[in-house]
Short mmCIF file of C-alpha atoms and ligand atoms in Angstrom, two decimals:
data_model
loop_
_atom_site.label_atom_id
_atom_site.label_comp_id
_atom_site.label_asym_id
_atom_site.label_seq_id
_atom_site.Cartn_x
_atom_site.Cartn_y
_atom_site.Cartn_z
CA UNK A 1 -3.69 -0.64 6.78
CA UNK A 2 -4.45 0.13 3.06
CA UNK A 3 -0.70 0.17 0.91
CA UNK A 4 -1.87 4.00 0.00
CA UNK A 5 -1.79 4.83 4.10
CA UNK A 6 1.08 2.43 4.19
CA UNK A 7 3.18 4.21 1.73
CA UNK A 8 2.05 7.64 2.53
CA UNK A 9 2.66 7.23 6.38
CA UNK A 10 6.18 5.92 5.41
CA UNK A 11 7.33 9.23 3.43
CA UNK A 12 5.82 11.42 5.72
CA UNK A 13 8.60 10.56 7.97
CA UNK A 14 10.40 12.13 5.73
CA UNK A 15 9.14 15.03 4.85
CA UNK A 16 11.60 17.91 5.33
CA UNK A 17 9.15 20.72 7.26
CA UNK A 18 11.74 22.61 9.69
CA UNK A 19 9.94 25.75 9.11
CA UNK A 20 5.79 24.65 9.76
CA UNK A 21 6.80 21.51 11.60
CA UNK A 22 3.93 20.21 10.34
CA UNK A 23 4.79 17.11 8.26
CA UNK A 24 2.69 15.88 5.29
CA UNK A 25 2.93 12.74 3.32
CA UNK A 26 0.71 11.74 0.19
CA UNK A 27 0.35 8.24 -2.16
CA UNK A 28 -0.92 7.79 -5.66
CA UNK A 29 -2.23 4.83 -7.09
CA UNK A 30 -2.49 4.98 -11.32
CA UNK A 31 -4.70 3.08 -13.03
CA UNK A 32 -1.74 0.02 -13.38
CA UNK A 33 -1.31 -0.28 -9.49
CA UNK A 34 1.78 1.78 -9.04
CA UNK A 35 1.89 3.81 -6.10
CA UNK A 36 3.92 6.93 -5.90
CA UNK A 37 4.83 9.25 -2.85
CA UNK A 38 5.82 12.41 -2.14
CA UNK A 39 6.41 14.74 1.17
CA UNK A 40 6.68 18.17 1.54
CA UNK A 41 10.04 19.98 1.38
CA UNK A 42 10.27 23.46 2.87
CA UNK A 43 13.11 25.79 2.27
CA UNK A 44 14.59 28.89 4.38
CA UNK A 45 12.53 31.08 1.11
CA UNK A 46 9.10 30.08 2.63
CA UNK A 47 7.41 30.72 -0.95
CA UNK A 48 10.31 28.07 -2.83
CA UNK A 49 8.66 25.42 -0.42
CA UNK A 50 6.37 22.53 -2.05
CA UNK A 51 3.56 20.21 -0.80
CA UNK A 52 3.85 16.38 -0.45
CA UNK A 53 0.96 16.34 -3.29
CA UNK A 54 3.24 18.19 -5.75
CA UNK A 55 5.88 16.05 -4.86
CA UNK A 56 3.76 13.35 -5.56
CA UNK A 57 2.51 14.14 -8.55
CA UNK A 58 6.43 14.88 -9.82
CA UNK A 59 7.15 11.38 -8.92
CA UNK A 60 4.95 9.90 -10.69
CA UNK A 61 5.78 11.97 -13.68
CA UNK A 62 8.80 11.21 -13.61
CA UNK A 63 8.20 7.33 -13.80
CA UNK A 64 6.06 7.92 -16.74
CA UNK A 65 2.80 7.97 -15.73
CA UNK A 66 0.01 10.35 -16.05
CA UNK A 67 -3.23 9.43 -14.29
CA UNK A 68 -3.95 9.22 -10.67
CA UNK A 69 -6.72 6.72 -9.91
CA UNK A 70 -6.56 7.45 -5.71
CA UNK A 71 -4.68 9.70 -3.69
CA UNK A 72 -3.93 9.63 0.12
CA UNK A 73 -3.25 12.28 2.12
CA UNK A 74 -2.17 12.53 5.90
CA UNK A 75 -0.66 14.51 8.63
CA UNK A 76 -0.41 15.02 12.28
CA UNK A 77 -3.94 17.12 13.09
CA UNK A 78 -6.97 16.98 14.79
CA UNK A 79 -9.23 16.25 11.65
CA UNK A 80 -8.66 15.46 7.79
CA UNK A 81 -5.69 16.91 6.20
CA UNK A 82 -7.28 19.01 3.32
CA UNK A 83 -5.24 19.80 0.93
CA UNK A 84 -4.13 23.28 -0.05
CA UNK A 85 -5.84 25.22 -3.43
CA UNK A 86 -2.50 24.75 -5.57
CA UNK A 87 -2.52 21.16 -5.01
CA UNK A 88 -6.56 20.65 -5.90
CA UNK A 89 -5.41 22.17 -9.22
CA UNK A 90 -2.89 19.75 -9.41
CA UNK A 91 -4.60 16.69 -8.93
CA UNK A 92 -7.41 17.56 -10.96
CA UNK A 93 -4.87 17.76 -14.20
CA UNK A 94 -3.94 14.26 -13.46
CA UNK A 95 -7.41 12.85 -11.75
CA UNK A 96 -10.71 12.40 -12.85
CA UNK A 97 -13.49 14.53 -11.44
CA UNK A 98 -15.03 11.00 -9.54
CA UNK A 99 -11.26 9.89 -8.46
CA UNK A 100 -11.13 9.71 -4.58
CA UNK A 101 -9.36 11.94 -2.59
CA UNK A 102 -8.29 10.56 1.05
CA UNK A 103 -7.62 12.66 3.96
CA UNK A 104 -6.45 10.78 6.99
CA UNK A 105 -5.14 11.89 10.12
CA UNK A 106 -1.90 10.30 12.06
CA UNK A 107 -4.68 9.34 14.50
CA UNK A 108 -6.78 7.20 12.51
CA UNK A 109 -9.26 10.12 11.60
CA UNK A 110 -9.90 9.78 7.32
CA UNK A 111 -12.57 12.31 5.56
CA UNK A 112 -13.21 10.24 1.62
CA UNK A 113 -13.74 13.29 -1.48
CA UNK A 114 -13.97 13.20 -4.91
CA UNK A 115 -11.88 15.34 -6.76
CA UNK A 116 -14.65 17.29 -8.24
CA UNK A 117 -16.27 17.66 -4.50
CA UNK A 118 -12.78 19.61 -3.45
CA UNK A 119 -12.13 21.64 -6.66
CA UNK A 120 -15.69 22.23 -8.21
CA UNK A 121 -15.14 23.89 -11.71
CA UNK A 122 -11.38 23.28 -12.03
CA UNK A 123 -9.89 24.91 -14.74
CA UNK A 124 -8.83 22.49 -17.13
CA UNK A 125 -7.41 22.82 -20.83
CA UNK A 126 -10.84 23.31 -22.33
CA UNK A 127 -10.81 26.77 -21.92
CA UNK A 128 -7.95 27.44 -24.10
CA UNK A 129 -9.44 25.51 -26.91
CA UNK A 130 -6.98 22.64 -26.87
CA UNK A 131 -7.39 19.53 -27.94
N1 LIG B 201 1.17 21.06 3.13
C1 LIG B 201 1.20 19.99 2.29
O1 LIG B 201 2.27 19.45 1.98
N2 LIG B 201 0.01 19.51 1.82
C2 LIG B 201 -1.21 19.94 2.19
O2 LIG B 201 -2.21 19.41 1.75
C3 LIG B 201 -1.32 21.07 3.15
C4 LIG B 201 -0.05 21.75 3.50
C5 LIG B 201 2.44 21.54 3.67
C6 LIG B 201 2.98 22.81 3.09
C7 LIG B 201 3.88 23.30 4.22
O3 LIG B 201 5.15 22.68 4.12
C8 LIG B 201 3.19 22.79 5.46
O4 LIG B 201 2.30 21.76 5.05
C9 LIG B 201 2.42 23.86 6.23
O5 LIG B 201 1.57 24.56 5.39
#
């Protein structure tokens, strides 16, 4: 088992979904080999819930780093956990259009994207004219 599906597997377990029941874990590798993971958290205000991408994504913030070189999705159903519009967005301000984007399946099932296959024309900070 990769250390992506490892780690991702692993926080999934942990994911607090009491609402959906359906539990989602994700891993990031950066460009330096660190992995960070994230599950989702739900709360009793559907809307305030957030995705185990986001969380993710805030983790590895938070440790100081900024680029995603691979990302690993998976849940419990029957094929390749896509993930959600909001969280497409979000990798793609972190990822590079050719960065991989796993989808796996508690059941062995995995579906291999590129970020620029799942979100094509992202919105990025080009078109507000920054730098
Ligand atoms: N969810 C994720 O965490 N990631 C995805 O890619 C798809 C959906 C979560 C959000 C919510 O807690 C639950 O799965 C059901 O939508």
């Amino acid at each position: 088992m990769s250390s992506l599906l490892h780690a991702a597997t692993a926080v999934r377990e942990r994911a607090y979904a009491p609402y959906s029941k359906f539990k989602v874990g994700a891993a990031i590798r950066t460009p330096t080999g660190s992995v960070h993971v994230g599950c989702n958290v739900e709360n009793a205000a559907y809307p305030q819930g957030t995705c185990a991408e986001g969380g993710a994504i805030s983790a590895m913030i938070a440790a100081g780093d900024l680029e995603i070189s691979e990302i690993l999705v998976i849940a419990d159903c029957p094929s390749p956990v896509p993930p959600c519009g909001g969280c497409r967005q979000k990798i793609a301000e972190f990822a590079a259009s050719d960065v991989k984007v796993t989808m796996c399946t508690t059941a062995g099932k995995s579906l291999t994207m590129t970020v620029a296959e799942l979100l094509p024309g992202s919105f990025d900070a080009s078109f507000m004219d920054m730098p």
